[in-house]
PDB file of C-alpha atoms and ligand atoms in Angstrom:
ATOM      1  CA  MET Q 819      11.438  11.358  16.001  1.00  0.00           C
ATOM      2  CA  LEU Q 820       7.926  11.265  16.105  1.00  0.00           C
ATOM      3  CA  VAL Q 821       7.722  14.744  13.406  1.00  0.00           C
ATOM      4  CA  TYR Q 822       3.000  15.483  15.081  1.00  0.00           C
ATOM      5  CA  LYS Q 823       1.332  17.844  11.908  1.00  0.00           C
ATOM      6  CA  ASN Q 824      -1.667  20.035  12.512  1.00  0.00           C
ATOM      7  CA  GLN Q 825      -4.206  20.099  10.650  1.00  0.00           C
ATOM      8  CA  GLU Q 826      -3.386  21.853   7.651  1.00  0.00           C
ATOM      9  CA  GLU Q 827      -0.011  19.973   7.266  1.00  0.00           C
ATOM     10  CA  ILE Q 828      -2.502  16.418   8.064  1.00  0.00           C
ATOM     11  CA  GLU Q 829      -4.692  18.508   4.780  1.00  0.00           C
ATOM     12  CA  ILE Q 830      -1.905  18.024   2.567  1.00  0.00           C
ATOM     13  CA  ILE Q 831      -0.949  15.248   3.410  1.00  0.00           C
ATOM     14  CA  ARG Q 832      -4.935  14.535   2.447  1.00  0.00           C
ATOM     15  CA  ARG Q 833      -4.682  15.599  -0.510  1.00  0.00           C
ATOM     16  CA  ASN Q 834      -1.267  13.893  -2.171  1.00  0.00           C
ATOM     17  CA  ASN Q 835      -3.559  10.956  -1.556  1.00  0.00           C
ATOM     18  CA  LEU Q 836      -6.635  11.538  -2.688  1.00  0.00           C
ATOM     19  CA  LEU Q 837      -4.728  12.097  -6.039  1.00  0.00           C
ATOM     20  CA  VAL Q 838      -3.170   8.584  -4.867  1.00  0.00           C
ATOM     21  CA  SER Q 839      -6.070   7.284  -4.915  1.00  0.00           C
ATOM     22  CA  ARG Q 840      -7.589   8.663  -8.251  1.00  0.00           C
ATOM     23  CA  THR Q 841      -4.380   7.585  -9.602  1.00  0.00           C
ATOM     24  CA  LEU Q 842      -5.218   4.028  -8.514  1.00  0.00           C
ATOM     25  CA  ALA Q 843      -8.323   4.213  -9.809  1.00  0.00           C
ATOM     26  CA  GLU Q 844      -7.010   5.612 -13.584  1.00  0.00           C
ATOM     27  CA  VAL Q 845      -4.329   2.342 -13.155  1.00  0.00           C
ATOM     28  CA  ALA Q 846      -7.228   0.187 -12.582  1.00  0.00           C
ATOM     29  CA  LYS Q 847      -9.497   1.223 -16.363  1.00  0.00           C
ATOM     30  CA  LEU Q 848      -6.651  -0.121 -17.853  1.00  0.00           C
ATOM     31  CA  ILE Q 849      -5.646  -3.234 -16.330  1.00  0.00           C
ATOM     32  CA  LYS Q 850      -6.819  -6.103 -17.958  1.00  0.00           C
ATOM     33  CA  PRO Q 851      -5.411  -9.095 -19.921  1.00  0.00           C
ATOM     34  CA  GLY Q 852      -1.951  -8.155 -22.519  1.00  0.00           C
ATOM     35  CA  VAL Q 853      -1.611  -4.525 -21.431  1.00  0.00           C
ATOM     36  CA  THR Q 854       2.397  -4.128 -19.381  1.00  0.00           C
ATOM     37  CA  THR Q 855       3.164  -2.379 -16.724  1.00  0.00           C
ATOM     38  CA  LEU Q 856       5.405   0.198 -17.747  1.00  0.00           C
ATOM     39  CA  GLU Q 857       1.997   1.028 -20.138  1.00  0.00           C
ATOM     40  CA  LEU Q 858      -0.234   1.644 -16.508  1.00  0.00           C
ATOM     41  CA  ASP Q 859       3.544   3.161 -15.285  1.00  0.00           C
ATOM     42  CA  LYS Q 860       3.385   5.852 -18.652  1.00  0.00           C
ATOM     43  CA  ARG Q 861      -0.368   6.596 -17.011  1.00  0.00           C
ATOM     44  CA  ALA Q 862       0.180   6.932 -13.764  1.00  0.00           C
ATOM     45  CA  GLU Q 863       2.876   9.185 -14.859  1.00  0.00           C
ATOM     46  CA  GLU Q 864       1.177  12.008 -16.548  1.00  0.00           C
ATOM     47  CA  PHE Q 865      -2.317  11.289 -14.351  1.00  0.00           C
ATOM     48  CA  ILE Q 866      -0.020  12.519 -11.935  1.00  0.00           C
ATOM     49  CA  ARG Q 867       1.648  15.624 -13.185  1.00  0.00           C
ATOM     50  CA  ASP Q 868      -1.876  16.601 -14.998  1.00  0.00           C
ATOM     51  CA  HIS Q 869      -2.979  17.303 -11.491  1.00  0.00           C
ATOM     52  CA  GLY Q 870       0.153  19.461  -9.831  1.00  0.00           C
ATOM     53  CA  ALA Q 871       1.962  17.112  -8.253  1.00  0.00           C
ATOM     54  CA  VAL Q 872       5.661  14.564  -8.816  1.00  0.00           C
ATOM     55  CA  PRO Q 873       5.795  11.429  -8.892  1.00  0.00           C
ATOM     56  CA  GLY Q 874       6.674  10.836  -5.246  1.00  0.00           C
ATOM     57  CA  PHE Q 875       8.912   7.340  -6.198  1.00  0.00           C
ATOM     58  CA  LEU Q 876      10.415   8.558  -9.711  1.00  0.00           C
ATOM     59  CA  GLY Q 877      14.075   8.533  -8.593  1.00  0.00           C
ATOM     60  CA  TYR Q 878      13.605   8.054  -4.602  1.00  0.00           C
ATOM     61  CA  GLY Q 879      16.580   6.481  -3.434  1.00  0.00           C
ATOM     62  CA  GLY Q 880      16.958   5.241  -6.830  1.00  0.00           C
ATOM     63  CA  PHE Q 881      14.182   3.485  -7.914  1.00  0.00           C
ATOM     64  CA  PRO Q 882      14.011   4.124 -11.823  1.00  0.00           C
ATOM     65  CA  ASN Q 883       9.397   5.093 -11.742  1.00  0.00           C
ATOM     66  CA  THR Q 884       6.393   5.774 -10.171  1.00  0.00           C
ATOM     67  CA  LEU Q 885       4.139   2.971 -10.466  1.00  0.00           C
ATOM     68  CA  CYS Q 886       6.030  -0.326  -8.174  1.00  0.00           C
ATOM     69  CA  THR Q 887       4.263  -2.948  -9.512  1.00  0.00           C
ATOM     70  CA  SER Q 888       5.160  -6.624  -8.521  1.00  0.00           C
ATOM     71  CA  VAL Q 889       2.915  -9.317 -10.164  1.00  0.00           C
ATOM     72  CA  ASN Q 890       1.598 -13.182  -8.228  1.00  0.00           C
ATOM     73  CA  ASP Q 891       5.197 -13.964  -6.184  1.00  0.00           C
ATOM     74  CA  GLN Q 892       6.182 -10.301  -6.736  1.00  0.00           C
ATOM     75  CA  VAL Q 893       5.345  -8.643  -2.918  1.00  0.00           C
ATOM     76  CA  VAL Q 894       5.993  -5.281  -2.954  1.00  0.00           C
ATOM     77  CA  HIS Q 895       9.083  -2.776  -5.138  1.00  0.00           C
ATOM     78  CA  GLY Q 896       8.102  -4.887  -8.762  1.00  0.00           C
ATOM     79  CA  ILE Q 897       9.694  -1.986 -11.559  1.00  0.00           C
ATOM     80  CA  PRO Q 898       7.307  -1.876 -14.748  1.00  0.00           C
ATOM     81  CA  SER Q 899       8.764  -2.991 -17.740  1.00  0.00           C
ATOM     82  CA  ASP Q 900       6.815  -4.648 -20.993  1.00  0.00           C
ATOM     83  CA  TYR Q 901       5.715  -7.696 -18.773  1.00  0.00           C
ATOM     84  CA  VAL Q 902       2.892  -8.651 -19.573  1.00  0.00           C
ATOM     85  CA  LEU Q 903      -1.065  -9.523 -17.582  1.00  0.00           C
ATOM     86  CA  LYS Q 904      -1.992 -12.697 -18.126  1.00  0.00           C
ATOM     87  CA  ASP Q 905      -5.584 -13.708 -16.681  1.00  0.00           C
ATOM     88  CA  GLY Q 906      -5.355 -15.204 -13.610  1.00  0.00           C
ATOM     89  CA  ASP Q 907      -2.295 -12.822 -12.425  1.00  0.00           C
ATOM     90  CA  VAL Q 908      -2.218 -10.969  -9.578  1.00  0.00           C
ATOM     91  CA  VAL Q 909      -1.054  -7.448  -9.479  1.00  0.00           C
ATOM     92  CA  SER Q 910       0.197  -4.943  -5.951  1.00  0.00           C
ATOM     93  CA  ILE Q 911       0.745  -1.386  -7.816  1.00  0.00           C
ATOM     94  CA  ASP Q 912       1.600   1.259  -5.114  1.00  0.00           C
ATOM     95  CA  CYS Q 913       2.078   4.700  -5.758  1.00  0.00           C
ATOM     96  CA  GLY Q 914       2.726   7.544  -4.543  1.00  0.00           C
ATOM     97  CA  THR Q 915       2.805  11.548  -5.139  1.00  0.00           C
ATOM     98  CA  TYR Q 916       4.394  14.812  -3.647  1.00  0.00           C
ATOM     99  CA  MET Q 917       2.485  17.732  -3.611  1.00  0.00           C
ATOM    100  CA  ASP Q 918       3.241  21.431  -1.556  1.00  0.00           C
ATOM    101  CA  GLY Q 919       6.199  20.286  -0.016  1.00  0.00           C
ATOM    102  CA  TYR Q 920       4.694  16.229   1.666  1.00  0.00           C
ATOM    103  CA  TYR Q 921       3.958  13.030   0.219  1.00  0.00           C
ATOM    104  CA  GLY Q 922       1.666  10.823  -0.482  1.00  0.00           C
ATOM    105  CA  ASP Q 923       1.288   6.903  -0.775  1.00  0.00           C
ATOM    106  CA  SER Q 924      -1.438   4.172  -1.242  1.00  0.00           C
ATOM    107  CA  ALA Q 925      -1.623   0.449  -2.745  1.00  0.00           C
ATOM    108  CA  TYR Q 926      -3.549  -1.893  -3.945  1.00  0.00           C
ATOM    109  CA  THR Q 927      -3.248  -5.603  -5.708  1.00  0.00           C
ATOM    110  CA  PHE Q 928      -5.600  -5.862  -8.310  1.00  0.00           C
ATOM    111  CA  PRO Q 929      -6.807  -9.175 -10.147  1.00  0.00           C
ATOM    112  CA  VAL Q 930      -6.330  -9.434 -13.191  1.00  0.00           C
ATOM    113  CA  GLY Q 931      -8.504 -11.115 -15.346  1.00  0.00           C
ATOM    114  CA  ASN Q 932     -10.017 -14.594 -14.018  1.00  0.00           C
ATOM    115  CA  VAL Q 933      -8.192 -16.218 -10.720  1.00  0.00           C
ATOM    116  CA  SER Q 934      -8.698 -17.766  -8.821  1.00  0.00           C
ATOM    117  CA  ASP Q 935     -10.754 -18.205  -5.650  1.00  0.00           C
ATOM    118  CA  GLU Q 936      -8.444 -19.922  -3.530  1.00  0.00           C
ATOM    119  CA  VAL Q 937      -5.664 -16.269  -4.235  1.00  0.00           C
ATOM    120  CA  MET Q 938      -9.025 -13.948  -4.537  1.00  0.00           C
ATOM    121  CA  GLN Q 939      -9.060 -15.393  -0.939  1.00  0.00           C
ATOM    122  CA  LEU Q 940      -5.369 -14.267  -0.583  1.00  0.00           C
ATOM    123  CA  LEU Q 941      -6.106 -10.437  -1.600  1.00  0.00           C
ATOM    124  CA  ARG Q 942      -9.413 -10.641   0.977  1.00  0.00           C
ATOM    125  CA  THR Q 943      -8.217 -10.615   4.114  1.00  0.00           C
ATOM    126  CA  THR Q 944      -5.279  -9.389   2.927  1.00  0.00           C
ATOM    127  CA  LYS Q 945      -7.050  -5.739   2.868  1.00  0.00           C
ATOM    128  CA  GLU Q 946      -9.641  -7.479   5.961  1.00  0.00           C
ATOM    129  CA  SER Q 947      -6.146  -7.416   7.696  1.00  0.00           C
ATOM    130  CA  LEU Q 948      -5.523  -4.059   6.827  1.00  0.00           C
ATOM    131  CA  LEU Q 949      -8.814  -2.181   7.839  1.00  0.00           C
ATOM    132  CA  LEU Q 950      -7.898  -3.898  11.545  1.00  0.00           C
ATOM    133  CA  GLY Q 951      -4.810  -2.291  11.480  1.00  0.00           C
ATOM    134  CA  VAL Q 952      -6.384   1.165  10.689  1.00  0.00           C
ATOM    135  CA  GLU Q 953      -9.261   0.292  13.413  1.00  0.00           C
ATOM    136  CA  GLN Q 954      -6.548   0.906  16.328  1.00  0.00           C
ATOM    137  CA  ALA Q 955      -4.714   3.821  14.889  1.00  0.00           C
ATOM    138  CA  ILE Q 956      -6.008   6.057  17.771  1.00  0.00           C
ATOM    139  CA  GLU Q 957      -4.749   8.364  20.226  1.00  0.00           C
ATOM    140  CA  GLY Q 958      -3.452   5.661  23.714  1.00  0.00           C
ATOM    141  CA  ASN Q 959      -2.427   2.737  21.579  1.00  0.00           C
ATOM    142  CA  ARG Q 960       0.879   1.585  21.247  1.00  0.00           C
ATOM    143  CA  VAL Q 961       2.291   0.379  17.730  1.00  0.00           C
ATOM    144  CA  GLY Q 962       2.087  -3.021  18.379  1.00  0.00           C
ATOM    145  CA  ASP Q 963      -1.368  -2.952  18.770  1.00  0.00           C
ATOM    146  CA  ILE Q 964      -1.896  -2.430  15.278  1.00  0.00           C
ATOM    147  CA  GLY Q 965       0.791  -4.990  14.034  1.00  0.00           C
ATOM    148  CA  TYR Q 966      -1.016  -7.339  16.494  1.00  0.00           C
ATOM    149  CA  ALA Q 967      -4.704  -6.694  15.410  1.00  0.00           C
ATOM    150  CA  VAL Q 968      -2.975  -7.296  10.548  1.00  0.00           C
ATOM    151  CA  GLN Q 969      -1.057 -10.505  12.340  1.00  0.00           C
ATOM    152  CA  MET Q 970      -3.748 -11.791  14.069  1.00  0.00           C
ATOM    153  CA  HIS Q 971      -6.073 -11.739  10.701  1.00  0.00           C
ATOM    154  CA  ALA Q 972      -3.266 -12.830   8.408  1.00  0.00           C
ATOM    155  CA  GLU Q 973      -2.693 -15.225  10.029  1.00  0.00           C
ATOM    156  CA  LYS Q 974      -6.045 -16.810  11.630  1.00  0.00           C
ATOM    157  CA  ALA Q 975      -6.657 -17.792   7.349  1.00  0.00           C
ATOM    158  CA  GLY Q 976      -3.222 -19.866   7.779  1.00  0.00           C
ATOM    159  CA  TYR Q 977      -0.762 -17.027   6.007  1.00  0.00           C
ATOM    160  CA  SER Q 978       2.227 -15.064   6.642  1.00  0.00           C
ATOM    161  CA  VAL Q 979       3.359 -11.564   8.022  1.00  0.00           C
ATOM    162  CA  VAL Q 980       6.570 -10.629   5.561  1.00  0.00           C
ATOM    163  CA  ARG Q 981       8.207  -9.247   8.583  1.00  0.00           C
ATOM    164  CA  GLU Q 982      10.898  -7.316   6.268  1.00  0.00           C
ATOM    165  CA  MET Q 983       8.897  -5.044   5.594  1.00  0.00           C
ATOM    166  CA  VAL Q 984       7.112  -2.387   7.027  1.00  0.00           C
ATOM    167  CA  GLY Q 985       4.249   0.049   7.330  1.00  0.00           C
ATOM    168  CA  HIS Q 986       5.970   3.616   8.419  1.00  0.00           C
ATOM    169  CA  GLY Q 987       4.979   7.575   8.804  1.00  0.00           C
ATOM    170  CA  LEU Q 988       4.333  10.096   6.127  1.00  0.00           C
ATOM    171  CA  GLY Q 989       4.935  13.616   6.219  1.00  0.00           C
ATOM    172  CA  LYS Q 990       7.968  16.011   4.268  1.00  0.00           C
ATOM    173  CA  ASP Q 991       9.096  12.261   4.117  1.00  0.00           C
ATOM    174  CA  MET Q 992       8.228   9.348   2.491  1.00  0.00           C
ATOM    175  CA  HIS Q 993       9.425   6.800   5.304  1.00  0.00           C
ATOM    176  CA  GLU Q 994       9.303   8.300   8.629  1.00  0.00           C
ATOM    177  CA  ALA Q 995       9.109   7.477  12.182  1.00  0.00           C
ATOM    178  CA  PRO Q 996       7.949   5.098  14.013  1.00  0.00           C
ATOM    179  CA  GLU Q 997       8.663   1.745  11.730  1.00  0.00           C
ATOM    180  CA  VAL Q 998       4.644   0.036  11.394  1.00  0.00           C
ATOM    181  CA  PRO Q 999       5.319  -3.860  11.399  1.00  0.00           C
ATOM    182  CA  ASN Q1000       2.569  -5.922  10.604  1.00  0.00           C
ATOM    183  CA  TYR Q1001       2.252  -8.391  13.227  1.00  0.00           C
ATOM    184  CA  GLY Q1002       3.396  -7.521  16.956  1.00  0.00           C
ATOM    185  CA  ARG Q1003       2.456  -7.871  20.522  1.00  0.00           C
ATOM    186  CA  ARG Q1004      -0.921  -5.297  21.731  1.00  0.00           C
ATOM    187  CA  GLY Q1005       0.828  -3.448  24.165  1.00  0.00           C
ATOM    188  CA  ARG Q1006       4.192  -3.520  22.878  1.00  0.00           C
ATOM    189  CA  GLY Q1007       5.648  -1.034  20.293  1.00  0.00           C
ATOM    190  CA  VAL Q1008       5.888   3.046  19.832  1.00  0.00           C
ATOM    191  CA  LYS Q1009       2.075   4.784  21.521  1.00  0.00           C
ATOM    192  CA  ILE Q1010       1.330   6.994  19.417  1.00  0.00           C
ATOM    193  CA  LYS Q1011      -1.006  10.176  19.666  1.00  0.00           C
ATOM    194  CA  LYS Q1012      -3.095  12.383  17.380  1.00  0.00           C
ATOM    195  CA  GLY Q1013      -1.190  14.313  15.108  1.00  0.00           C
ATOM    196  CA  LEU Q1014       0.662  11.454  14.252  1.00  0.00           C
ATOM    197  CA  VAL Q1015       0.302   9.793   9.699  1.00  0.00           C
ATOM    198  CA  LEU Q1016       0.600   6.312   9.545  1.00  0.00           C
ATOM    199  CA  CYS Q1017       0.989   4.483   6.813  1.00  0.00           C
ATOM    200  CA  ILE Q1018      -0.106   0.986   7.178  1.00  0.00           C
ATOM    201  CA  GLU Q1019       0.494  -1.433   4.740  1.00  0.00           C
ATOM    202  CA  PRO Q1020       0.151  -5.721   4.977  1.00  0.00           C
ATOM    203  CA  MET Q1021       2.218  -7.985   2.651  1.00  0.00           C
ATOM    204  CA  ILE Q1022       0.723 -11.133   3.281  1.00  0.00           C
ATOM    205  CA  ASN Q1023       2.384 -14.248   2.214  1.00  0.00           C
ATOM    206  CA  MET Q1024       0.076 -17.725   1.223  1.00  0.00           C
ATOM    207  CA  GLY Q1025       3.171 -19.986   1.824  1.00  0.00           C
ATOM    208  CA  THR Q1026       5.563 -19.379   3.665  1.00  0.00           C
ATOM    209  CA  LYS Q1027       6.821 -15.416   5.231  1.00  0.00           C
ATOM    210  CA  TYR Q1028      10.731 -15.305   4.045  1.00  0.00           C
ATOM    211  CA  ILE Q1029      11.940 -13.624   0.923  1.00  0.00           C
ATOM    212  CA  LYS Q1030      14.294 -13.003  -1.365  1.00  0.00           C
ATOM    213  CA  GLN Q1031      15.389  -9.963  -3.690  1.00  0.00           C
ATOM    214  CA  ASP Q1032      15.971  -9.936  -7.394  1.00  0.00           C
ATOM    215  CA  SER Q1033      19.251  -8.994  -8.217  1.00  0.00           C
ATOM    216  CA  ASP Q1034      17.473  -5.526 -10.276  1.00  0.00           C
ATOM    217  CA  GLY Q1035      18.318  -4.105  -6.331  1.00  0.00           C
ATOM    218  CA  TRP Q1036      15.070  -3.777  -6.306  1.00  0.00           C
ATOM    219  CA  THR Q1037      12.266  -6.497  -6.866  1.00  0.00           C
ATOM    220  CA  ILE Q1038      10.741  -8.959  -3.622  1.00  0.00           C
ATOM    221  CA  ARG Q1039       9.397 -11.424  -4.072  1.00  0.00           C
ATOM    222  CA  THR Q1040       7.876 -14.948  -1.919  1.00  0.00           C
ATOM    223  CA  LEU Q1041      10.997 -17.444  -1.489  1.00  0.00           C
ATOM    224  CA  ASP Q1042       8.477 -20.494  -2.369  1.00  0.00           C
ATOM    225  CA  GLY Q1043       7.184 -18.870  -5.123  1.00  0.00           C
ATOM    226  CA  LYS Q1044       3.794 -18.278  -4.327  1.00  0.00           C
ATOM    227  CA  PRO Q1045       1.830 -15.435  -3.955  1.00  0.00           C
ATOM    228  CA  SER Q1046       1.823 -12.040  -1.994  1.00  0.00           C
ATOM    229  CA  ALA Q1047      -1.145  -9.104  -1.257  1.00  0.00           C
ATOM    230  CA  HIS Q1048      -0.576  -6.104  -0.888  1.00  0.00           C
ATOM    231  CA  TYR Q1049      -2.849  -3.154   0.188  1.00  0.00           C
ATOM    232  CA  GLU Q1050      -1.322   0.062   2.000  1.00  0.00           C
ATOM    233  CA  LEU Q1051      -3.324   2.333   3.450  1.00  0.00           C
ATOM    234  CA  ALA Q1052      -1.890   6.289   5.365  1.00  0.00           C
ATOM    235  CA  VAL Q1053      -4.163   7.626   8.109  1.00  0.00           C
ATOM    236  CA  ALA Q1054      -4.288  10.005  10.389  1.00  0.00           C
ATOM    237  CA  VAL Q1055      -4.557   9.462  14.029  1.00  0.00           C
ATOM    238  CA  ASP Q1056      -6.869  10.492  15.939  1.00  0.00           C
ATOM    239  CA  LYS Q1057      -9.302  10.047  19.072  1.00  0.00           C
ATOM    240  CA  GLY Q1058     -11.521   7.399  18.944  1.00  0.00           C
ATOM    241  CA  LYS Q1059     -11.394   6.742  15.257  1.00  0.00           C
ATOM    242  CA  ALA Q1060      -8.406   7.374  12.959  1.00  0.00           C
ATOM    243  CA  ASP Q1061      -9.178   9.784   9.816  1.00  0.00           C
ATOM    244  CA  ILE Q1062      -8.251   8.428   6.990  1.00  0.00           C
ATOM    245  CA  LEU Q1063      -6.499  10.118   4.197  1.00  0.00           C
ATOM    246  CA  THR Q1064      -6.598   7.720   1.269  1.00  0.00           C
ATOM    247  CA  THR Q1065      -9.307   5.750  -0.018  1.00  0.00           C
ATOM    248  CA  PHE Q1066     -10.322   2.860  -1.729  1.00  0.00           C
ATOM    249  CA  GLU Q1067     -13.831   4.751  -3.411  1.00  0.00           C
ATOM    250  CA  TYR Q1068     -12.389   5.168  -6.447  1.00  0.00           C
ATOM    251  CA  ILE Q1069     -10.741   2.291  -7.587  1.00  0.00           C
ATOM    252  CA  GLU Q1070     -13.702  -0.332  -6.307  1.00  0.00           C
ATOM    253  CA  GLU Q1071     -16.076   1.884  -8.429  1.00  0.00           C
ATOM    254  CA  ILE Q1072     -14.078   1.146 -11.513  1.00  0.00           C
ATOM    255  CA  LEU Q1073     -13.375  -2.816 -10.299  1.00  0.00           C
ATOM    256  CA  LYS Q1074     -17.314  -2.985  -9.786  1.00  0.00           C
ATOM    257  CA  LYS Q1075     -17.820  -1.335 -13.584  1.00  0.00           C
ATOM    258  CA  LYS Q1076     -15.100  -4.488 -14.911  1.00  0.00           C
ATOM    259  CA  VAL Q1077     -17.111  -7.671 -13.095  1.00  0.00           C
TER     260      VAL Q1077
HETATM  261 MG1   MG J 118       3.982   2.114  -0.913  1.00  0.00          MG
HETATM  262 MG1   MG J 119       4.531   2.665   1.878  1.00  0.00          MG
END
């Protein structure tokens, strides 16, 4: 069932997602060689609670933490731990909030120290493919138009698209219909209309598209051990142009200062 939101609901979802954006920026300040992923998680939880929300992931389906921290070959759903980030790592930070009855959900992949040009290119391409997908989130299009745009850009660069994990609707539930795959065919799939709020979240691998799950029951990693990148934005479908409810601006201001 597709749940359409009115403007008031969209504004609550926007507030949630802007808090996620600011939380990710707060985390960005701490990311450097020597910090553990659990330290990032603690800061995120504190920041979210200080701003009147609760962590959206904590306890969701039994997930033990506030952030998903997925390093290098980990695709998504990595559990924060005493793993110490090291120079050259990349870490996908996925964060959710819950406030006023609705969820926020967004993700960004961060370089740690000096990252190889090869891996930086994967990050850039994944973010570009997300933005191309976002452009397709307009009234009258279909979910396949989004997936097609993401897939074409990633595959043209020689990368592969994870199939098993997909984007989703967002609202009173963190995962609502429809599923939003990062692959697809133009003109296929569910028709999207104004009022639908979608999370678009490409997971793009440098090597094979195939993945496996760790014995912790959560962590997803690439089958070949090569790196993966993940970016996520929430958008409200609208006529002509999607209303992007998240922003990477706060994060990228911090990253610019670090260079
Ligand atoms: Mg997410
Ligand atoms: Mg999501």
